[in-house]
Amino acid sequence: MKSKYGVTFLLLAALISVGTAIAHMSCIFLGPECFSAQMAPVQIIESARNGTWLAPIGTIFVSVIFSVVGLYALSGAGMIRKLPLLRLGIYTIAALCIIRGVLPLQLWIRHPDMVNSVVFYTGMIWLVTGLLFLFGYLLVRKSAYCEIKRHP
């Protein structure tokens, strides 16, 4: 039963990661306003306005990273083959997502005027995503360990 929850948590984390990759890639087609709406750095927005290669190459690079993060979630859920350094990868991804989520939260608590709602809610999404990675993988591993113990 715990394995079902773990798999569900990891599938949700994969959907968020791949959805983020798709959202980033959409900026290449939708233009500078999309980069601006997604709070890209000024250099990326200027690159999109000027038609230079920095914006599309940077966007593709970031989207590939989010896609790989999604693949690690699917691998942890057992939906695809086991990826290299799976345990380290999942725990590292979980930690980075949790840190990414906690940073705007602590800033909002200390200086609420410095955090707009988009930054706050984006942080909360990544905090939840990190927890989905962490608890999903822990539940899947615990279930697998119990199965091995039950059927040696």
C-alpha positions as a LaTeX table, in Angstrom:
\begin{tabular}{lrrr}
\hline
Residue & $x$ (\AA) & $y$ (\AA) & $z$ (\AA) \\
\hline
Met1 & 0.00 & 0.00 & 0.00 \\
Lys2 & 2.79 & 2.43 & 0.89 \\
Ser3 & 4.38 & 1.74 & $-2.48$ \\
Lys4 & 1.25 & 3.06 & $-4.24$ \\
Tyr5 & 1.54 & 6.35 & $-2.37$ \\
Gly6 & 5.26 & 6.52 & $-3.09$ \\
Val7 & 4.73 & 5.89 & $-6.79$ \\
Thr8 & 1.94 & 8.48 & $-6.87$ \\
Phe9 & 4.13 & 11.05 & $-5.13$ \\
Leu10 & 6.98 & 10.43 & $-7.58$ \\
Leu11 & 4.63 & 10.60 & $-10.58$ \\
Leu12 & 3.34 & 13.97 & $-9.36$ \\
Ala13 & 6.94 & 15.17 & $-8.95$ \\
Ala14 & 7.69 & 13.99 & $-12.50$ \\
Leu15 & 4.65 & 15.84 & $-13.86$ \\
Ile16 & 5.69 & 19.07 & $-12.13$ \\
Ser17 & 9.25 & 18.73 & $-13.43$ \\
Val18 & 8.27 & 17.95 & $-17.02$ \\
Gly19 & 5.57 & 20.62 & $-16.91$ \\
Thr20 & 8.21 & 23.12 & $-15.85$ \\
Ala21 & 10.42 & 22.04 & $-18.75$ \\
Ile22 & 7.53 & 22.53 & $-21.18$ \\
Ala23 & 6.68 & 25.92 & $-19.67$ \\
His24 & 10.28 & 27.04 & $-20.12$ \\
Met25 & 10.40 & 25.79 & $-23.71$ \\
Ser26 & 7.23 & 27.71 & $-24.52$ \\
Cys27 & 9.17 & 30.94 & $-24.02$ \\
Ile28 & 11.21 & 30.23 & $-27.15$ \\
Phe29 & 8.00 & 30.33 & $-29.18$ \\
Leu30 & 6.08 & 32.97 & $-27.21$ \\
Gly31 & 8.88 & 35.51 & $-27.03$ \\
Pro32 & 10.33 & 38.04 & $-24.60$ \\
Glu33 & 7.04 & 38.59 & $-22.75$ \\
Cys34 & 6.98 & 34.93 & $-21.77$ \\
Phe35 & 10.56 & 35.11 & $-20.49$ \\
Ser36 & 9.61 & 38.21 & $-18.52$ \\
Ala37 & 6.47 & 36.58 & $-17.10$ \\
Gln38 & 8.56 & 33.62 & $-15.95$ \\
Met39 & 11.00 & 36.03 & $-14.26$ \\
Ala40 & 13.99 & 35.14 & $-16.41$ \\
Pro41 & 17.17 & 37.14 & $-15.81$ \\
Val42 & 17.39 & 40.47 & $-17.66$ \\
Gln43 & 20.14 & 39.12 & $-19.94$ \\
Ile44 & 17.85 & 36.33 & $-21.14$ \\
Ile45 & 14.95 & 38.71 & $-21.77$ \\
Glu46 & 17.25 & 41.06 & $-23.71$ \\
Ser47 & 18.59 & 38.12 & $-25.70$ \\
Ala48 & 15.03 & 37.14 & $-26.64$ \\
Arg49 & 14.28 & 40.73 & $-27.69$ \\
Asn50 & 17.48 & 41.00 & $-29.73$ \\
Gly51 & 17.19 & 37.54 & $-31.29$ \\
Thr52 & 20.55 & 36.31 & $-30.01$ \\
Trp53 & 21.28 & 32.69 & $-29.09$ \\
Leu54 & 21.59 & 33.09 & $-25.31$ \\
Ala55 & 17.83 & 32.87 & $-24.59$ \\
Pro56 & 17.03 & 29.76 & $-26.67$ \\
Ile57 & 20.21 & 27.87 & $-25.75$ \\
Gly58 & 19.84 & 28.72 & $-22.05$ \\
Thr59 & 16.17 & 27.74 & $-22.15$ \\
Ile60 & 16.92 & 24.42 & $-23.82$ \\
Phe61 & 19.65 & 23.74 & $-21.23$ \\
Val62 & 17.33 & 24.49 & $-18.29$ \\
Ser63 & 14.51 & 22.47 & $-19.86$ \\
Val64 & 16.81 & 19.47 & $-20.29$ \\
Ile65 & 17.72 & 19.68 & $-16.59$ \\
Phe66 & 14.04 & 19.71 & $-15.58$ \\
Ser67 & 13.37 & 16.81 & $-17.94$ \\
Val68 & 16.19 & 14.77 & $-16.39$ \\
Val69 & 14.76 & 15.56 & $-12.94$ \\
Gly70 & 11.43 & 14.17 & $-14.19$ \\
Leu71 & 13.18 & 11.05 & $-15.48$ \\
Tyr72 & 14.73 & 10.48 & $-12.05$ \\
Ala73 & 11.26 & 10.66 & $-10.50$ \\
Leu74 & 9.96 & 8.12 & $-13.02$ \\
Ser75 & 12.96 & 5.88 & $-12.39$ \\
Gly76 & 12.46 & 6.09 & $-8.63$ \\
Ala77 & 8.81 & 5.13 & $-9.15$ \\
Gly78 & 9.90 & 2.09 & $-11.17$ \\
Met79 & 8.22 & 3.36 & $-14.34$ \\
Ile80 & 11.47 & 3.34 & $-16.35$ \\
Arg81 & 14.77 & 1.53 & $-15.87$ \\
Lys82 & 16.95 & 2.42 & $-12.92$ \\
Leu83 & 19.05 & 5.48 & $-13.72$ \\
Pro84 & 22.67 & 5.82 & $-12.55$ \\
Leu85 & 23.13 & 7.05 & $-8.98$ \\
Leu86 & 19.36 & 6.95 & $-8.47$ \\
Arg87 & 19.35 & 7.23 & $-4.68$ \\
Leu88 & 21.89 & 10.06 & $-4.63$ \\
Gly89 & 20.07 & 11.78 & $-7.49$ \\
Ile90 & 16.65 & 11.60 & $-5.83$ \\
Tyr91 & 17.94 & 12.83 & $-2.47$ \\
Thr92 & 19.92 & 15.64 & $-4.11$ \\
Ile93 & 16.92 & 16.71 & $-6.19$ \\
Ala94 & 14.68 & 16.58 & $-3.11$ \\
Ala95 & 17.13 & 18.69 & $-1.10$ \\
Leu96 & 17.51 & 21.29 & $-3.85$ \\
Cys97 & 13.73 & 21.55 & $-4.35$ \\
Ile98 & 13.14 & 21.89 & $-0.62$ \\
Ile99 & 15.81 & 24.59 & $-0.35$ \\
Arg100 & 14.32 & 26.33 & $-3.41$ \\
Gly101 & 10.95 & 26.27 & $-1.68$ \\
Val102 & 12.13 & 27.38 & 1.75 \\
Leu103 & 14.13 & 30.40 & 0.53 \\
Pro104 & 11.12 & 32.52 & $-0.55$ \\
Leu105 & 9.19 & 31.33 & 2.51 \\
Gln106 & 11.83 & 32.55 & 4.95 \\
Leu107 & 12.20 & 35.81 & 3.01 \\
Trp108 & 8.41 & 36.29 & 3.09 \\
Ile109 & 8.39 & 35.73 & 6.86 \\
Arg110 & 11.25 & 38.20 & 7.44 \\
His111 & 10.44 & 40.78 & 4.72 \\
Pro112 & 6.95 & 40.24 & 3.27 \\
Asp113 & 7.21 & 43.37 & 1.14 \\
Met114 & 10.14 & 41.85 & $-0.81$ \\
Val115 & 8.25 & 38.76 & $-2.00$ \\
Asn116 & 5.46 & 38.96 & $-4.56$ \\
Ser117 & 2.78 & 36.29 & $-4.82$ \\
Val118 & 4.32 & 34.61 & $-7.89$ \\
Val119 & 7.65 & 34.10 & $-6.13$ \\
Phe120 & 5.90 & 32.88 & $-2.98$ \\
Tyr121 & 3.65 & 30.36 & $-4.74$ \\
Thr122 & 6.43 & 29.15 & $-7.01$ \\
Gly123 & 8.51 & 28.51 & $-3.90$ \\
Met124 & 5.64 & 26.59 & $-2.31$ \\
Ile125 & 5.27 & 24.44 & $-5.42$ \\
Trp126 & 8.97 & 23.54 & $-5.31$ \\
Leu127 & 8.81 & 22.88 & $-1.57$ \\
Val128 & 5.95 & 20.43 & $-2.15$ \\
Thr129 & 7.81 & 18.92 & $-5.12$ \\
Gly130 & 10.88 & 18.32 & $-2.98$ \\
Leu131 & 8.75 & 16.65 & $-0.32$ \\
Leu132 & 7.08 & 14.52 & $-3.01$ \\
Phe133 & 10.52 & 13.37 & $-4.19$ \\
Leu134 & 11.73 & 12.66 & $-0.67$ \\
Phe135 & 8.70 & 10.89 & 0.78 \\
Gly136 & 7.79 & 9.20 & $-2.48$ \\
Tyr137 & 11.21 & 7.62 & $-2.80$ \\
Leu138 & 11.36 & 6.69 & 0.89 \\
Leu139 & 7.98 & 4.93 & 0.61 \\
Val140 & 8.97 & 3.09 & $-2.57$ \\
Arg141 & 12.27 & 1.97 & $-1.02$ \\
Lys142 & 10.61 & 0.89 & 2.22 \\
Ser143 & 8.04 & $-1.13$ & 0.30 \\
Ala144 & 10.75 & $-2.77$ & $-1.81$ \\
Tyr145 & 12.75 & $-3.58$ & 1.34 \\
Cys146 & 9.66 & $-5.14$ & 2.98 \\
Glu147 & 9.06 & $-7.25$ & $-0.14$ \\
Ile148 & 12.63 & $-8.54$ & $-0.12$ \\
Lys149 & 12.40 & $-9.35$ & 3.58 \\
Arg150 & 9.04 & $-11.10$ & 3.13 \\
His151 & 10.16 & $-13.17$ & 0.12 \\
Pro152 & 13.87 & $-13.91$ & 0.50 \\
\hline
\end{tabular}
